[in-house]
Amino acid sequence: MPELPEVETVRRSLERTVSGKTISSVKVFHPKMIRGMEVGPFIDTLKQGRIERVDRRGKFLLFVFERFYLVSHLRMEGKYFPYPQAIEKDKHTHVIFRFTDGSELHYNDVRKFGTMELRDKETAMSVAPLAQLEREPFDPTFTAEVLAENLIRKKRSPIKTALLDQSIFLGLGNIYVDETLYAARVHPLTKAGALTLDEIARIHVAGVDVLRKAVESGGSTIRSYVSPTGKGEFQLQLAVYGQTGVPCPRCGTAIEKIKVGGRGTHFCPTCQQVAL
Ligand SMILES: [Zn+2]
């Protein structure tokens, strides 16, 4: 599943290819992915709309129009493919945006889990799906104190599970949570309420740092995710995710994999001791 760094890479690519363009027509081949309204009004609202820019909130892409946002979540396998002219659709193409300059943007999704919805600019941040997201991790007001405050709500959860909640630490998903806890030397099963302030501060620094480095590398290329500008390269820097049995880069102990809250979780049993 694309996480914040991969979505940011997609955003930058879309910003270069579609911002400033005006939509002449929209075709929807899989109506279920359009949320909150029927396909007819969805298409009518977008027609003649001009994409001012492409923003991001957490793992949501926001196509910014004059009065509304098109909010797009890629879920497991969603991808955007821009084409300089009209091109025949692929069997996994579910939405086609045609622009007045003749170019097209195809939304492709093998698993069909992705969603699109329109939200008024004025209320978008106070209603689902954008409400209740924590501020962006690179926002200087997102501090260790804010994280500590958020974790109080999840004090009985393992820290791995708590950090996947986008109202606690925006942008961390399964891959980058494992990397963050490894860097911070915190065992993924540690209860959020059992963490010291020092450990929370280490998790905060590590999480922001892991996300920043991953954004700089164009995200990670894992299974189906492919950066639109070529391959993301952060997977080359992964210390624990997908490294089961590989020696820990710090101490040489074999990396282990367990399930936490149903999610595959990688850690070093020597560097990350569980606090009871
Ligand atoms: Zn280790």
mmCIF file of C-alpha atoms and ligand atoms in Angstrom:
data_model
loop_
_atom_site.group_PDB
_atom_site.id
_atom_site.type_symbol
_atom_site.label_atom_id
_atom_site.label_comp_id
_atom_site.label_asym_id
_atom_site.label_seq_id
_atom_site.Cartn_x
_atom_site.Cartn_y
_atom_site.Cartn_z
ATOM 1 C CA MET A 1 0.000 0.000 0.000
ATOM 2 C CA PRO A 2 1.428 3.390 -0.881
ATOM 3 C CA GLU A 3 2.264 5.387 2.248
ATOM 4 C CA LEU A 4 2.893 9.115 2.618
ATOM 5 C CA PRO A 5 6.273 9.137 0.774
ATOM 6 C CA GLU A 6 4.856 7.239 -2.200
ATOM 7 C CA VAL A 7 1.736 9.432 -2.329
ATOM 8 C CA GLU A 8 3.936 12.550 -2.123
ATOM 9 C CA THR A 9 5.952 11.220 -5.089
ATOM 10 C CA VAL A 10 2.711 10.700 -7.046
ATOM 11 C CA ARG A 11 1.572 14.217 -6.042
ATOM 12 C CA ARG A 12 4.756 15.827 -7.354
ATOM 13 C CA SER A 13 4.423 13.981 -10.627
ATOM 14 C CA LEU A 14 0.741 14.972 -11.025
ATOM 15 C CA GLU A 15 1.590 18.563 -10.139
ATOM 16 C CA ARG A 16 3.970 18.628 -13.101
ATOM 17 C CA THR A 17 1.641 16.872 -15.547
ATOM 18 C CA VAL A 18 -1.930 18.035 -14.842
ATOM 19 C CA SER A 19 -1.929 21.236 -12.802
ATOM 20 C CA GLY A 20 -3.272 24.165 -14.819
ATOM 21 C CA LYS A 21 -5.272 21.863 -17.107
ATOM 22 C CA THR A 22 -9.031 22.137 -17.671
ATOM 23 C CA ILE A 23 -11.181 19.007 -17.794
ATOM 24 C CA SER A 24 -13.291 18.561 -20.946
ATOM 25 C CA SER A 25 -14.808 15.177 -20.076
ATOM 26 C CA VAL A 26 -14.720 12.415 -17.469
ATOM 27 C CA LYS A 27 -15.527 8.733 -17.953
ATOM 28 C CA VAL A 28 -16.159 6.463 -14.971
ATOM 29 C CA PHE A 29 -16.064 2.700 -15.620
ATOM 30 C CA HIS A 30 -16.329 1.550 -12.000
ATOM 31 C CA PRO A 31 -19.054 3.686 -10.338
ATOM 32 C CA LYS A 32 -18.543 2.109 -6.879
ATOM 33 C CA MET A 33 -15.260 3.924 -6.396
ATOM 34 C CA ILE A 34 -17.022 7.317 -6.504
ATOM 35 C CA ARG A 35 -18.137 8.102 -2.952
ATOM 36 C CA GLY A 36 -20.722 10.512 -1.588
ATOM 37 C CA MET A 37 -22.615 11.212 -4.850
ATOM 38 C CA GLU A 38 -23.882 9.556 -8.013
ATOM 39 C CA VAL A 39 -21.586 9.324 -11.016
ATOM 40 C CA GLY A 40 -23.697 11.783 -13.073
ATOM 41 C CA PRO A 41 -23.296 14.784 -10.739
ATOM 42 C CA PHE A 42 -19.657 13.790 -10.101
ATOM 43 C CA ILE A 43 -18.897 14.083 -13.831
ATOM 44 C CA ASP A 44 -20.990 17.256 -14.292
ATOM 45 C CA THR A 45 -19.213 18.998 -11.398
ATOM 46 C CA LEU A 46 -15.765 18.195 -12.767
ATOM 47 C CA LYS A 47 -16.509 19.190 -16.396
ATOM 48 C CA GLN A 48 -14.906 22.532 -17.312
ATOM 49 C CA GLY A 49 -13.140 22.570 -13.957
ATOM 50 C CA ARG A 50 -9.536 23.702 -13.920
ATOM 51 C CA ILE A 51 -7.002 21.904 -11.698
ATOM 52 C CA GLU A 52 -5.241 24.745 -9.886
ATOM 53 C CA ARG A 53 -2.703 22.447 -8.241
ATOM 54 C CA VAL A 54 -2.355 19.019 -6.632
ATOM 55 C CA ASP A 55 -2.019 18.894 -2.837
ATOM 56 C CA ARG A 56 -1.813 16.084 -0.311
ATOM 57 C CA ARG A 57 -3.153 15.472 3.215
ATOM 58 C CA GLY A 58 -1.573 12.375 4.711
ATOM 59 C CA LYS A 59 -2.176 9.618 2.175
ATOM 60 C CA PHE A 60 -4.987 11.509 0.378
ATOM 61 C CA LEU A 61 -4.341 13.299 -2.908
ATOM 62 C CA LEU A 62 -6.254 16.564 -3.330
ATOM 63 C CA PHE A 63 -6.867 17.872 -6.841
ATOM 64 C CA VAL A 64 -7.598 21.527 -6.068
ATOM 65 C CA PHE A 65 -10.339 23.232 -8.113
ATOM 66 C CA GLU A 66 -11.734 26.741 -7.640
ATOM 67 C CA ARG A 67 -14.463 25.740 -5.172
ATOM 68 C CA PHE A 68 -13.845 22.081 -4.324
ATOM 69 C CA TYR A 69 -11.331 19.304 -3.940
ATOM 70 C CA LEU A 70 -11.317 15.991 -5.730
ATOM 71 C CA VAL A 71 -10.096 13.766 -2.885
ATOM 72 C CA SER A 72 -8.425 10.587 -4.110
ATOM 73 C CA HIS A 73 -7.134 7.677 -2.029
ATOM 74 C CA LEU A 74 -5.074 5.035 -3.813
ATOM 75 C CA ARG A 75 -5.582 2.334 -1.144
ATOM 76 C CA MET A 76 -3.728 -0.828 -2.208
ATOM 77 C CA GLU A 77 -2.940 -0.487 -5.888
ATOM 78 C CA GLY A 78 -4.276 2.779 -7.327
ATOM 79 C CA LYS A 79 -2.102 4.489 -9.940
ATOM 80 C CA TYR A 80 -2.362 7.541 -12.198
ATOM 81 C CA PHE A 81 -1.045 7.447 -15.745
ATOM 82 C CA PRO A 82 -0.878 10.693 -17.748
ATOM 83 C CA TYR A 83 -0.908 10.495 -21.563
ATOM 84 C CA PRO A 84 -0.207 13.335 -24.020
ATOM 85 C CA GLN A 85 -3.170 12.273 -26.190
ATOM 86 C CA ALA A 86 -6.259 10.064 -26.036
ATOM 87 C CA ILE A 87 -5.367 6.424 -25.605
ATOM 88 C CA GLU A 88 -7.437 3.238 -25.369
ATOM 89 C CA LYS A 89 -8.192 2.156 -21.832
ATOM 90 C CA ASP A 90 -6.583 -0.783 -20.127
ATOM 91 C CA LYS A 91 -8.858 -3.348 -18.434
ATOM 92 C CA HIS A 92 -7.903 -1.935 -15.029
ATOM 93 C CA THR A 93 -8.586 1.702 -15.977
ATOM 94 C CA HIS A 94 -11.595 2.862 -13.951
ATOM 95 C CA VAL A 95 -11.646 6.631 -14.533
ATOM 96 C CA ILE A 96 -10.424 8.740 -17.476
ATOM 97 C CA PHE A 97 -10.065 12.523 -17.251
ATOM 98 C CA ARG A 98 -9.806 14.175 -20.653
ATOM 99 C CA PHE A 99 -8.360 17.707 -20.804
ATOM 100 C CA THR A 100 -9.052 20.560 -23.206
ATOM 101 C CA ASP A 101 -5.524 20.227 -24.648
ATOM 102 C CA GLY A 102 -6.327 16.646 -25.742
ATOM 103 C CA SER A 103 -4.222 14.971 -23.052
ATOM 104 C CA GLU A 104 -5.650 12.387 -20.640
ATOM 105 C CA LEU A 105 -5.160 11.139 -17.113
ATOM 106 C CA HIS A 106 -6.107 7.505 -16.461
ATOM 107 C CA TYR A 107 -6.791 6.113 -12.995
ATOM 108 C CA ASN A 108 -5.841 2.458 -12.898
ATOM 109 C CA ASP A 109 -6.539 0.117 -9.985
ATOM 110 C CA VAL A 110 -6.144 -3.677 -10.155
ATOM 111 C CA ARG A 111 -7.792 -4.241 -6.754
ATOM 112 C CA LYS A 112 -10.498 -1.542 -7.140
ATOM 113 C CA PHE A 113 -10.114 -0.394 -3.513
ATOM 114 C CA GLY A 114 -9.256 3.229 -4.372
ATOM 115 C CA THR A 115 -11.831 5.971 -3.799
ATOM 116 C CA MET A 116 -12.646 9.415 -5.222
ATOM 117 C CA GLU A 117 -14.991 12.019 -3.796
ATOM 118 C CA LEU A 118 -15.726 15.712 -4.169
ATOM 119 C CA ARG A 119 -15.602 17.988 -1.140
ATOM 120 C CA ASP A 120 -16.408 21.685 -0.823
ATOM 121 C CA LYS A 121 -13.230 23.585 -0.004
ATOM 122 C CA GLU A 122 -14.841 25.359 2.945
ATOM 123 C CA THR A 123 -15.895 22.226 4.801
ATOM 124 C CA ALA A 124 -13.451 19.604 3.479
ATOM 125 C CA MET A 125 -11.176 19.597 6.503
ATOM 126 C CA SER A 126 -14.016 19.192 8.999
ATOM 127 C CA VAL A 127 -15.816 16.233 7.384
ATOM 128 C CA ALA A 128 -14.747 12.691 6.445
ATOM 129 C CA PRO A 129 -12.363 11.578 5.078
ATOM 130 C CA LEU A 130 -10.040 14.498 5.853
ATOM 131 C CA ALA A 131 -11.308 15.320 9.340
ATOM 132 C CA GLN A 132 -9.399 13.890 12.291
ATOM 133 C CA LEU A 133 -6.091 13.606 10.502
ATOM 134 C CA GLU A 134 -3.170 14.830 12.615
ATOM 135 C CA ARG A 135 -1.221 17.734 11.089
ATOM 136 C CA GLU A 136 1.477 16.842 8.540
ATOM 137 C CA PRO A 137 4.560 15.179 10.077
ATOM 138 C CA PHE A 138 6.869 17.857 8.602
ATOM 139 C CA ASP A 139 4.828 20.659 10.177
ATOM 140 C CA PRO A 140 7.056 22.151 12.913
ATOM 141 C CA THR A 141 4.060 22.303 15.269
ATOM 142 C CA PHE A 142 3.841 18.500 15.202
ATOM 143 C CA THR A 143 6.139 17.951 18.190
ATOM 144 C CA ALA A 144 6.999 15.088 20.547
ATOM 145 C CA GLU A 145 4.618 16.710 23.062
ATOM 146 C CA VAL A 146 1.751 16.543 20.537
ATOM 147 C CA LEU A 147 2.568 12.880 19.856
ATOM 148 C CA ALA A 148 2.676 12.124 23.612
ATOM 149 C CA GLU A 149 -0.720 13.806 24.031
ATOM 150 C CA ASN A 150 -2.196 11.805 21.107
ATOM 151 C CA LEU A 151 -0.862 8.519 22.485
ATOM 152 C CA ILE A 152 -2.869 8.934 25.698
ATOM 153 C CA ARG A 153 -5.957 7.977 23.655
ATOM 154 C CA LYS A 154 -4.282 4.700 22.694
ATOM 155 C CA LYS A 155 -2.501 3.850 25.918
ATOM 156 C CA ARG A 156 -3.692 0.226 25.937
ATOM 157 C CA SER A 157 -2.661 -0.440 22.311
ATOM 158 C CA PRO A 158 0.708 -1.787 21.224
ATOM 159 C CA ILE A 159 2.720 1.185 19.928
ATOM 160 C CA LYS A 160 2.835 -0.414 16.464
ATOM 161 C CA THR A 161 -0.983 -0.352 16.249
ATOM 162 C CA ALA A 162 -1.273 3.137 17.773
ATOM 163 C CA LEU A 163 1.134 4.655 15.238
ATOM 164 C CA LEU A 164 -0.887 3.322 12.288
ATOM 165 C CA ASP A 165 -3.803 5.538 13.378
ATOM 166 C CA GLN A 166 -3.663 8.651 11.171
ATOM 167 C CA SER A 167 -4.975 10.826 13.998
ATOM 168 C CA ILE A 168 -1.903 9.906 16.099
ATOM 169 C CA PHE A 169 1.033 10.198 13.656
ATOM 170 C CA LEU A 170 -0.024 11.186 10.142
ATOM 171 C CA GLY A 171 1.688 9.391 7.276
ATOM 172 C CA LEU A 172 3.083 6.307 8.973
ATOM 173 C CA GLY A 173 1.892 3.035 7.462
ATOM 174 C CA ASN A 174 3.078 -0.523 7.926
ATOM 175 C CA ILE A 175 6.511 -0.156 6.322
ATOM 176 C CA TYR A 176 7.553 3.122 7.922
ATOM 177 C CA VAL A 177 6.195 2.255 11.394
ATOM 178 C CA ASP A 178 8.513 -0.764 11.511
ATOM 179 C CA GLU A 179 11.457 1.378 10.392
ATOM 180 C CA THR A 180 10.567 4.097 12.911
ATOM 181 C CA LEU A 181 10.368 1.716 15.899
ATOM 182 C CA TYR A 182 13.652 0.091 14.879
ATOM 183 C CA ALA A 183 15.402 3.475 14.650
ATOM 184 C CA ALA A 184 13.907 4.487 18.019
ATOM 185 C CA ARG A 185 14.825 1.099 19.604
ATOM 186 C CA VAL A 186 11.279 0.482 20.797
ATOM 187 C CA HIS A 187 9.658 -2.979 20.672
ATOM 188 C CA PRO A 188 6.455 -2.900 18.537
ATOM 189 C CA LEU A 189 4.413 -4.683 21.257
ATOM 190 C CA THR A 190 5.215 -2.073 23.932
ATOM 191 C CA LYS A 191 1.929 -0.592 25.182
ATOM 192 C CA ALA A 192 1.661 3.061 24.174
ATOM 193 C CA GLY A 193 0.874 3.919 27.801
ATOM 194 C CA ALA A 194 4.103 2.259 29.023
ATOM 195 C CA LEU A 195 6.423 4.455 26.926
ATOM 196 C CA THR A 196 8.674 6.997 28.620
ATOM 197 C CA LEU A 197 8.729 10.575 27.339
ATOM 198 C CA ASP A 198 12.253 9.901 26.109
ATOM 199 C CA GLU A 199 11.046 6.927 24.044
ATOM 200 C CA ILE A 200 8.183 9.001 22.611
ATOM 201 C CA ALA A 201 10.663 11.733 21.690
ATOM 202 C CA ARG A 202 12.846 9.139 19.933
ATOM 203 C CA ILE A 203 9.811 7.774 18.034
ATOM 204 C CA HIS A 204 8.873 11.319 16.983
ATOM 205 C CA VAL A 205 12.352 12.135 15.660
ATOM 206 C CA ALA A 206 12.724 8.730 13.975
ATOM 207 C CA GLY A 207 9.281 8.851 12.321
ATOM 208 C CA VAL A 208 9.780 12.310 10.842
ATOM 209 C CA ASP A 209 13.299 11.380 9.721
ATOM 210 C CA VAL A 210 12.236 8.077 8.094
ATOM 211 C CA LEU A 211 9.404 9.820 6.205
ATOM 212 C CA ARG A 212 11.663 12.677 5.078
ATOM 213 C CA LYS A 213 14.355 10.309 3.775
ATOM 214 C CA ALA A 214 11.732 8.175 2.032
ATOM 215 C CA VAL A 215 10.228 11.258 0.324
ATOM 216 C CA GLU A 216 13.738 12.276 -0.819
ATOM 217 C CA SER A 217 14.237 8.783 -2.298
ATOM 218 C CA GLY A 218 10.935 8.885 -4.202
ATOM 219 C CA GLY A 219 9.326 6.359 -1.832
ATOM 220 C CA SER A 220 9.882 2.627 -1.695
ATOM 221 C CA THR A 221 9.318 0.221 -4.573
ATOM 222 C CA ILE A 222 7.664 -2.726 -2.888
ATOM 223 C CA ARG A 223 5.487 -5.229 -4.704
ATOM 224 C CA SER A 224 3.180 -3.240 -6.958
ATOM 225 C CA TYR A 225 4.052 0.339 -6.118
ATOM 226 C CA VAL A 226 5.985 2.025 -8.904
ATOM 227 C CA SER A 227 6.801 5.694 -8.716
ATOM 228 C CA PRO A 228 5.418 7.507 -11.779
ATOM 229 C CA THR A 229 8.857 8.945 -12.432
ATOM 230 C CA GLY A 230 10.613 5.607 -12.253
ATOM 231 C CA LYS A 231 11.399 3.459 -9.274
ATOM 232 C CA GLY A 232 11.413 4.788 -5.729
ATOM 233 C CA GLU A 233 14.628 3.746 -4.029
ATOM 234 C CA PHE A 234 13.971 3.871 -0.309
ATOM 235 C CA GLN A 235 13.602 0.072 -0.128
ATOM 236 C CA LEU A 236 17.408 -0.037 -0.434
ATOM 237 C CA GLN A 237 17.599 1.682 2.953
ATOM 238 C CA LEU A 238 15.043 -0.464 4.794
ATOM 239 C CA ALA A 239 16.625 -1.877 7.952
ATOM 240 C CA VAL A 240 13.881 -4.247 9.115
ATOM 241 C CA TYR A 241 10.815 -4.178 6.836
ATOM 242 C CA GLY A 242 10.863 -7.311 4.654
ATOM 243 C CA GLN A 243 14.250 -8.294 6.129
ATOM 244 C CA THR A 244 13.158 -11.371 8.135
ATOM 245 C CA GLY A 245 16.243 -13.492 8.938
ATOM 246 C CA VAL A 246 18.662 -10.842 7.663
ATOM 247 C CA PRO A 247 21.260 -9.632 10.221
ATOM 248 C CA CYS A 248 20.334 -6.400 12.016
ATOM 249 C CA PRO A 249 22.499 -3.569 10.615
ATOM 250 C CA ARG A 250 23.321 -2.474 14.203
ATOM 251 C CA CYS A 251 23.971 -5.704 16.124
ATOM 252 C CA GLY A 252 23.865 -8.631 13.690
ATOM 253 C CA THR A 253 20.903 -10.447 15.321
ATOM 254 C CA ALA A 254 18.485 -11.965 12.776
ATOM 255 C CA ILE A 255 15.454 -9.715 12.171
ATOM 256 C CA GLU A 256 12.196 -11.363 13.282
ATOM 257 C CA LYS A 257 8.660 -11.067 11.961
ATOM 258 C CA ILE A 258 5.540 -11.264 14.152
ATOM 259 C CA LYS A 259 1.897 -10.186 13.791
ATOM 260 C CA VAL A 260 0.717 -7.144 15.708
ATOM 261 C CA GLY A 261 -2.956 -6.237 15.322
ATOM 262 C CA GLY A 262 -3.032 -8.479 12.260
ATOM 263 C CA ARG A 263 -0.175 -6.654 10.510
ATOM 264 C CA GLY A 264 3.173 -8.232 9.668
ATOM 265 C CA THR A 265 5.736 -6.541 11.923
ATOM 266 C CA HIS A 266 9.522 -6.660 11.646
ATOM 267 C CA PHE A 267 11.958 -5.912 14.469
ATOM 268 C CA CYS A 268 15.352 -6.730 15.991
ATOM 269 C CA PRO A 269 14.845 -8.822 19.158
ATOM 270 C CA THR A 270 18.121 -7.508 20.601
ATOM 271 C CA CYS A 271 17.876 -3.756 19.821
ATOM 272 C CA GLN A 272 14.138 -3.578 20.523
ATOM 273 C CA GLN A 273 13.329 -5.064 23.945
ATOM 274 C CA VAL A 274 9.753 -5.125 25.084
ATOM 275 C CA ALA A 275 9.064 -2.990 28.153
ATOM 276 C CA LEU A 276 6.590 -4.713 30.460
HETATM 277 ZN ZN ZN B 1 19.815 -5.217 16.446
#
